[in-house]
C-alpha cells in the first residue's frame, strides 16, 4: 500500500544502476508567505485555527499523565483489588503449563518490621517470578520465615522482668508469639509491595512438619558420619551463653584489647642451643598476646620451624631473650630498649626446649613447632592455650596436651582457675587480674592498648571469646570437596560471587551446629546420666520425629522422657532403664534450620530449585548451609542458579542509621510520612522501580533524591503511555490493523526496532539484569518513541481522515508498541501495567496484562537493512534541523541533494516525486515540503546555507558497503500556513491546504 520495505535494486543486483537525474531545472525560490505576514496575522490565524479544531483527531484518554502523591497509593490498592492481585498466584498454579519455574524463598528473620533490605530482596524475587509466569511457566514460590534463635528470644524477653526465673516453655511461648507478630507485619508489607506468592501456604521454621523434616536431614547426615560430637574450642558468646558459628559473627574493626609482652623463663634449654644457653646465662622466650586472660590456660609456646630466631641480650637489664630474628628491632622499640644479638638459629633448633609458666608455679610449657605462627606482628613466639584457640587446639591434639577450660558459659573464670581469678569476667576484671599476676611474678615486660578487628556476637553486639566445650559439629572438611565440585556446576550471578563462596567453603573445616538455648529445634540425643554417653540411632530419632510431626518440638520440653524414648530403643542400645537417660539440652543452629528448607519446601523427586536469590551475606550463610546439608544428605545442590545482590545503603553510600537520619522506611515511601512535604507518598511502584533500576550486584543506594528521580522516571513513562493511549482511541487492532508489509517504511522500521527491543529486554530478564531492562525501556521510549516517532507522526494522526490507511498504519505501530512496552515493564511496575490495560480503548486481554502472556514480537517485523533508509534520512534531517536551530521546521522546505548511488535509491523509496509535502521522507524531515535531487539546482541562492555530510551504508552483513555524500539546504517555504494542519502548504492565507480540504470534504465538514 505504502511501498513494502525491500532492499534497493542496487543492493540486490550488486551492480551500478543508471539513475534518472533530478536537477531542479527552472525551479523557483519564492519567499515564505509566513515571513511576510504582518503583526496581526497570528491573532487572525488563531481565530481561524479554532474554526477547524473539531475537524482534527486529537488524542483522547482518561489515563492521567501523573498521579498526585496522595492518589498514588490509593490507585495502587484499587488496582490490586480490581485486577485480582491476590488470586494471581493460585490462578497460574492451576493453569496448564509445560514448564515449572521454582524460586525458593530464603526465609527472612522474623524479628522486626519490614525494611528496605526486605524490599530489595522481595521485589527482585517478584520481578523474576512475574517474568517467568508471563512467559507461560508455572511458578512455584512459597514465602517463608526463619523463626528460631537467639535474636528472637532476646527481643521477646527484652520487656519481661525476672527472665532468669522463666521456664524453657515460657521462653518458647513468648518467642513464638513475638515471631508470629513479626511475620504478620512483614507479610502484610510484602503483599502491599505487590509480591505474588503462595501466601496461603507459607512455611515457618517452627512449623511441626518443617521441624520433622529438619530432624530427618539431621539424622541422615549423622548416619553418614557427617555429624559428630566433640570437645574443642568454638566461638562463644558470653553475653548469650551459647556457641556460635562463624557466620553469626560480625567484626568490630575498632575493638581495643589489652596486649602484653611477657617472658617465659627457660627451664630446659633446647639441646642444639646448649652451647649458647647454659646455667650461667639463663634466658627467657619473649611472647606477645592480645588476650592476657587466656594465659592461665597456657600449655605451650609455639615457634615457626622454618623461620630464623635470635638469642639477644637486653642492653638495659642484661637479660637474655629468644624471639624471631625478623621481630628483634620492632620488639626492642616497643619495649624502649636495645637488643644485642648473641646468636641466630633456625626455629627447628628450639625443639625439645621448655619454659616455666609465668603465673602458675610448677607448670611446664614446652616449645613446640606450629605453622600458624606469624612474623607479621608480635615476637614470632605464640602463647598457646588449647581451650581458647583453634590452631592452639590442633597443636594440643597433635602433642596430647590438656585442653582444660577455666571459663564458664557466662565468660567468668571457674573455680579451677584459682581463688585470685574465680568468678571474674575474663574480658573485664579477669583480664586485669591476670595482668597483675604477670606483674607480680616479674613476667610482664610491657602492657599497651591494641586496636584491631575482633569478633562480636551478631545479635547482642558484645565481644566473643573462643572457649572449649562439648558441641555437635558438621564435618565440613569431609563434605566441602564434593560441595565445591557441585557448586562449579551452578550458575552464579554475578560470576565473581562464585569464587567468594568457593573460598569461604575452602576455609571451613567444621561447622558448630549446637546452641545452648531453648528456642529452637532440639538435637534429638539422649545422654546416659552417669557416663554422659549419647544415645542416638534410627529408632530413637524416628520416635522423636513422629511426635514432633504431630505436636511440634515443644514436646521435647513438655513430655516426660518415657514418652520420647522407648524401652525397646534403650534395650537395643545395650541400656537397661529409660530413666537412666536424660534429654539433651542443645538446640540446632538456625543456619541448620534454614539450611534444610529444601527438604520441606521444594517439590518433586529432584527437590531442586531453579533459583536462590539473596544478599551477598548469604554466600557464607544460607547459600552455604543449604549446599552443605544437601550435598551431605543427597550428593547434589538444592539450586541450579544463585543470584547474589548487594546491601542497601544511604544515597551517599553510608550505612543507614537513625542517628544520621538516613533510614528509609518502605511504609513511609509508599504511604508518606506525617509531613507529606518532607516525606511524600510515592506508592509501591516507585519502590519497585528503584529496585529494578539499581545495579543490585553492588551496594544499592536509596534516599529522597533517588526516590524523587524514580518517581520522575515513572512520570516520564506515563507521558509516553498517555500519548499512545490517546492516539489509539477509535482504533481496534483486530479490525483496523495494517499488515506490516503494507505499512509506511518508517512504520515498518519501528516494528523492526520493537522486535529488537523485545528480544533484548527478554534476554536481560533471563540474566536477572533488571537495571538493563530499565535502561532499554528508557532508551526505547525516549529516543525511538518520544524523540523520533511521536514527533513525526502527529500530522498523520491528527490531520488525516480517521480511517485513512496511512493513519491506521501508525496506529497499528502505536498499538503494538503500547502492548510491548507495557508487557516489558509489567514485572517491574505491575500496578502501572494493569492501570494502562484498564484504560485501553479496545478490549485486549480483558483478564489483565499478567494473565495474557509475555511480549509477542513477530519474526516478520525483523527487516535487515531497513535501518539504512530511515537512519540515512534521519542523518539528513539532523543536518536540516541543525541549519535552522531554534526555528520552526514547518516554516522551511528541505532540499536534499545526493550523488547517484545506494543512498539516493533508499531516499527514492521514501519519496517517489521530486517535491512532496506528504511523502514519507518529508514526514521524517519534519519540513513543510521536501525536494530530492541528484545534483544542486542551477539557481541556488548565493546566501543559501548548504550543509554537507556523508552516510555509510552497510548492507548484507557488510558485504555491501558504500559511503555517500549529501547536501541539505533549508529555505523558507513559499506557501501560506494551513489553519488546520499548521503546515505551510496552503496556496493562500487562512485557507486550508488541499490535503485538509480533501479530508474535511470526506467527513462532510
XYZ file of C-alpha atoms in Angstrom, residues 98-491:
394
model
C 4.615 -27.274 30.146
C 7.379 -25.940 32.372
C 7.745 -25.015 36.028
C 9.967 -22.343 37.500
C 10.854 -22.610 41.186
C 12.355 -19.717 43.090
C 12.976 -20.859 46.650
C 12.481 -18.072 49.155
C 15.318 -17.689 51.631
C 13.453 -17.087 54.893
C 13.874 -13.588 56.339
C 14.311 -13.401 60.080
C 11.040 -12.928 61.959
C 12.361 -10.388 64.430
C 11.271 -6.930 63.333
C 9.483 -4.590 60.982
C 9.971 -4.767 57.210
C 12.850 -2.611 55.961
C 14.378 -1.592 52.619
C 16.612 -4.655 52.652
C 13.453 -6.765 52.611
C 12.062 -4.575 49.811
C 15.165 -5.022 47.679
C 15.106 -8.788 48.080
C 11.363 -9.465 47.798
C 10.849 -7.153 44.836
C 13.765 -8.701 42.949
C 12.164 -12.092 43.503
C 8.754 -10.835 42.411
C 10.118 -9.307 39.211
C 11.694 -12.678 38.454
C 8.551 -14.659 39.196
C 6.246 -12.378 37.222
C 8.560 -12.542 34.213
C 8.557 -16.333 34.198
C 4.817 -16.509 34.847
C 4.117 -14.202 31.899
C 6.279 -16.435 29.700
C 3.984 -19.360 30.463
C 5.856 -21.056 33.300
C 4.033 -22.397 36.335
C 5.797 -20.501 39.111
C 6.485 -22.149 42.469
C 7.193 -19.552 45.143
C 6.395 -20.300 48.774
C 7.401 -17.499 51.161
C 8.988 -18.478 54.443
C 10.334 -17.140 57.722
C 13.271 -18.078 59.922
C 11.674 -18.196 63.353
C 14.092 -19.681 65.890
C 17.251 -18.423 67.504
C 18.728 -16.016 69.965
C 17.765 -12.696 68.320
C 14.066 -13.504 68.539
C 14.468 -14.910 72.021
C 16.253 -11.773 73.237
C 13.707 -9.400 71.706
C 10.785 -11.415 73.055
C 12.219 -11.280 76.569
C 13.506 -7.688 76.440
C 10.448 -6.301 78.253
C 9.953 -9.226 80.628
C 11.050 -8.910 84.228
C 12.595 -11.864 86.016
C 13.728 -13.583 82.836
C 16.043 -15.839 84.819
C 13.010 -17.370 86.516
C 11.192 -18.282 83.311
C 10.944 -21.934 82.341
C 12.042 -23.072 78.875
C 8.411 -23.415 77.816
C 7.591 -19.887 78.967
C 10.528 -18.576 76.971
C 9.498 -20.598 73.922
C 5.915 -19.364 74.114
C 6.964 -15.716 74.266
C 9.458 -16.186 71.451
C 6.852 -17.886 69.273
C 4.317 -15.113 69.835
C 6.899 -12.476 69.011
C 7.860 -14.263 65.789
C 4.214 -14.652 64.762
C 3.599 -10.919 65.180
C 6.693 -10.066 63.149
C 5.627 -12.466 60.400
C 2.209 -10.848 60.074
C 3.761 -7.371 59.829
C 6.250 -8.449 57.193
C 3.700 -10.486 55.264
C 1.292 -7.530 55.036
C 4.094 -5.308 53.754
C 5.240 -7.824 51.155
C 1.691 -8.159 49.818
C 1.350 -4.363 49.687
C 4.527 -4.205 47.588
C 2.735 -6.348 45.015
C 4.619 -9.563 45.718
C 2.886 -12.552 44.116
C 3.273 -15.694 46.242
C 1.578 -18.679 47.822
C 0.504 -16.627 50.824
C -1.912 -19.308 51.976
C 0.842 -21.888 52.463
C 3.854 -20.004 53.809
C 6.477 -22.030 55.631
C 7.797 -21.184 59.076
C 10.745 -22.960 60.630
C 8.733 -23.589 63.807
C 6.007 -25.488 61.940
C 5.876 -29.121 63.155
C 6.241 -30.662 59.693
C 9.165 -28.391 58.910
C 10.877 -29.351 62.175
C 10.280 -33.035 61.498
C 11.848 -32.776 58.041
C 14.782 -30.934 59.535
C 15.390 -33.777 62.017
C 15.245 -36.285 59.172
C 18.060 -34.430 57.412
C 19.992 -34.220 60.685
C 19.858 -37.955 61.229
C 20.674 -38.753 57.608
C 23.828 -36.648 57.942
C 24.637 -38.212 61.318
C 24.141 -41.700 59.962
C 26.541 -40.942 57.093
C 29.170 -39.753 59.530
C 28.975 -36.053 58.661
C 27.687 -35.004 62.108
C 29.616 -35.786 65.266
C 30.040 -34.623 68.861
C 33.386 -33.392 70.159
C 35.056 -31.275 72.814
C 37.002 -28.430 71.230
C 37.226 -24.634 71.126
C 34.421 -22.793 69.399
C 33.303 -19.197 69.079
C 31.418 -18.483 72.264
C 29.140 -15.593 73.155
C 29.352 -14.885 76.902
C 26.502 -12.392 76.541
C 24.229 -15.059 75.063
C 25.812 -18.044 76.824
C 25.960 -20.118 73.681
C 28.271 -21.308 70.962
C 28.031 -19.549 67.605
C 29.123 -20.418 64.101
C 31.442 -18.163 62.132
C 28.518 -16.982 60.003
C 26.958 -15.484 63.147
C 29.873 -13.172 63.851
C 30.454 -9.597 62.883
C 33.794 -7.873 63.274
C 34.429 -4.635 65.143
C 37.367 -3.004 63.397
C 37.941 -0.624 66.324
C 37.960 -3.089 69.203
C 40.558 -2.232 71.858
C 42.394 -5.109 73.541
C 44.995 -5.104 76.324
C 48.134 -6.502 74.739
C 51.080 -7.656 76.806
C 54.680 -8.627 76.197
C 55.713 -11.254 78.719
C 58.566 -13.642 79.331
C 58.513 -17.394 79.844
C 61.770 -18.403 81.634
C 63.528 -21.355 80.049
C 63.521 -24.419 82.278
C 65.246 -26.598 79.761
C 67.352 -25.118 77.017
C 66.875 -26.640 73.574
C 69.702 -29.189 73.128
C 71.005 -27.517 69.963
C 71.388 -24.235 71.863
C 73.131 -25.701 74.911
C 76.420 -24.072 73.935
C 74.800 -20.654 73.900
C 72.359 -21.017 76.787
C 73.639 -22.668 79.954
C 73.044 -22.388 83.643
C 75.338 -19.392 83.972
C 73.383 -17.424 81.434
C 69.636 -18.089 81.872
C 67.238 -16.942 79.147
C 63.509 -16.470 78.563
C 61.319 -16.649 75.479
C 59.502 -13.424 74.639
C 55.769 -13.793 73.973
C 53.079 -11.279 72.916
C 49.308 -11.695 73.249
C 46.191 -9.559 72.990
C 44.266 -11.903 75.299
C 46.024 -11.921 78.718
C 43.036 -13.707 80.276
C 43.991 -16.875 78.344
C 47.464 -17.081 79.971
C 46.263 -19.272 82.896
C 45.207 -21.850 80.268
C 48.626 -21.814 78.557
C 50.040 -25.255 77.778
C 52.883 -24.426 75.359
C 54.808 -21.809 73.389
C 54.907 -22.308 69.612
C 57.525 -21.359 67.042
C 57.751 -21.447 63.233
C 60.186 -24.250 62.295
C 61.480 -22.646 59.094
C 61.972 -19.109 60.416
C 65.132 -17.635 61.918
C 65.279 -16.881 65.653
C 67.758 -14.784 67.609
C 69.151 -15.023 71.118
C 69.562 -11.448 72.262
C 70.875 -9.611 75.273
C 68.963 -6.643 76.647
C 71.476 -3.796 76.990
C 69.414 -2.300 79.808
C 68.943 -5.305 82.131
C 71.408 -7.846 80.773
C 68.641 -10.412 80.410
C 68.711 -12.832 77.523
C 65.665 -13.460 75.349
C 64.728 -15.645 72.435
C 62.497 -14.176 69.698
C 62.168 -14.205 65.911
C 65.061 -12.577 64.092
C 62.630 -10.510 61.994
C 61.000 -9.127 65.139
C 64.102 -8.028 67.075
C 64.139 -4.360 66.075
C 60.383 -3.771 66.344
C 60.157 -5.526 69.721
C 63.115 -3.556 71.130
C 61.402 -0.363 70.028
C 58.136 -1.334 71.712
C 59.997 -2.219 74.945
C 62.003 1.009 74.696
C 65.329 -0.760 74.912
C 68.065 -2.181 72.710
C 68.925 -5.795 71.962
C 72.349 -7.154 71.210
C 72.156 -10.245 69.017
C 74.283 -13.001 70.535
C 73.378 -15.836 68.195
C 70.929 -16.786 65.467
C 69.370 -20.174 64.812
C 66.599 -21.882 62.904
C 63.226 -22.460 64.503
C 63.774 -26.206 64.434
C 66.713 -25.661 66.803
C 64.216 -24.712 69.531
C 62.901 -28.281 69.627
C 62.798 -30.083 72.966
C 63.094 -26.899 74.992
C 60.618 -25.991 77.742
C 59.622 -22.977 79.799
C 58.139 -22.192 83.168
C 54.525 -20.984 83.119
C 54.587 -17.262 84.005
C 51.765 -17.348 86.593
C 51.362 -20.963 87.681
C 54.325 -22.317 89.634
C 55.380 -25.818 88.682
C 53.630 -25.876 85.279
C 55.872 -26.549 82.291
C 55.161 -25.100 78.861
C 57.060 -26.935 76.117
C 58.392 -25.248 72.987
C 56.524 -26.764 70.029
C 56.559 -26.246 66.242
C 53.456 -24.833 64.519
C 52.699 -23.443 61.080
C 50.209 -20.840 62.272
C 52.910 -18.699 63.883
C 53.173 -15.342 62.103
C 56.111 -12.993 61.681
C 53.897 -10.024 60.806
C 53.436 -8.923 64.427
C 54.382 -9.903 67.964
C 57.619 -11.715 68.693
C 57.362 -14.786 66.468
C 56.642 -16.938 69.541
C 52.994 -17.674 70.289
C 51.396 -18.330 73.651
C 49.278 -21.460 73.182
C 46.079 -22.074 75.162
C 44.333 -25.140 73.632
C 40.964 -24.324 75.188
C 40.887 -20.861 73.622
C 42.213 -21.124 70.089
C 41.508 -23.277 67.023
C 45.169 -23.557 65.986
C 46.171 -23.981 69.632
C 43.775 -26.915 69.889
C 45.300 -28.541 66.797
C 48.773 -28.295 68.344
C 47.475 -29.732 71.625
C 45.755 -32.612 69.871
C 48.913 -33.499 67.989
C 51.067 -33.380 71.121
C 48.420 -34.722 73.525
C 48.323 -31.626 75.718
C 45.457 -30.895 78.163
C 42.595 -28.728 76.850
C 41.004 -27.855 80.172
C 38.721 -24.825 80.026
C 38.829 -22.447 83.005
C 35.942 -20.267 81.768
C 32.207 -20.887 82.245
C 29.259 -20.201 79.905
C 28.938 -16.594 81.056
C 32.580 -15.768 80.461
C 33.695 -15.980 84.102
C 36.696 -17.840 85.469
C 35.750 -21.086 87.180
C 36.993 -22.418 90.495
C 39.694 -24.349 88.639
C 41.330 -21.029 87.709
C 42.178 -20.396 91.354
C 40.842 -18.060 94.045
C 42.531 -14.984 92.560
C 40.519 -15.360 89.347
C 37.341 -17.262 90.257
C 34.069 -15.517 89.270
C 35.889 -12.704 87.458
C 34.743 -11.749 83.936
C 37.553 -12.729 81.595
C 37.117 -9.688 79.339
C 36.985 -7.209 82.188
C 38.261 -7.629 85.767
C 39.568 -11.110 84.957
C 41.835 -9.670 82.291
C 43.110 -7.045 84.755
C 43.756 -9.682 87.409
C 45.901 -11.766 85.033
C 47.929 -8.689 84.068
C 48.545 -8.019 87.769
C 49.599 -11.640 88.294
C 52.139 -11.289 85.473
C 53.387 -8.077 87.050
C 53.735 -9.706 90.466
C 55.583 -12.691 89.006
C 58.021 -10.376 87.233
C 56.950 -11.739 83.854
C 55.312 -8.587 82.454
C 57.572 -6.518 80.226
C 55.051 -4.204 78.578
C 51.302 -3.554 78.509
C 49.594 -1.357 75.915
C 46.275 -0.823 74.191
C 45.906 -2.557 70.846
C 43.204 -1.603 68.310
C 42.278 -4.424 65.960
C 39.434 -6.311 64.279
C 37.662 -8.536 66.795
C 34.628 -10.844 66.551
C 31.340 -9.766 68.145
C 28.052 -11.585 68.594
C 25.936 -10.542 65.582
C 22.871 -10.006 67.762
C 23.946 -8.947 71.254
C 26.730 -6.793 69.759
C 29.067 -7.922 72.556
C 32.602 -9.349 72.221
C 33.087 -13.049 71.640
C 35.645 -15.385 73.126
C 36.910 -18.754 71.998
C 36.083 -21.406 74.539
C 36.387 -25.198 74.531
C 33.164 -27.086 75.158
C 31.384 -30.229 74.055
C 29.372 -29.434 70.939
C 27.842 -31.016 67.857
C 29.577 -30.375 64.551
C 29.170 -30.910 60.842
C 32.423 -32.248 59.463
C 32.617 -29.779 56.603
C 36.163 -30.911 55.835
C 34.718 -34.186 54.548
C 31.873 -32.507 52.632
C 33.443 -29.410 51.146
C 35.314 -31.112 48.299
C 32.067 -32.580 46.969
C 30.267 -29.299 47.685
C 32.847 -27.337 45.724
C 32.550 -29.672 42.749
C 28.760 -29.400 42.804
C 28.950 -25.621 43.119
C 31.067 -25.375 39.980
C 28.050 -26.674 38.026
C 25.753 -24.000 39.472
C 25.259 -20.767 37.530
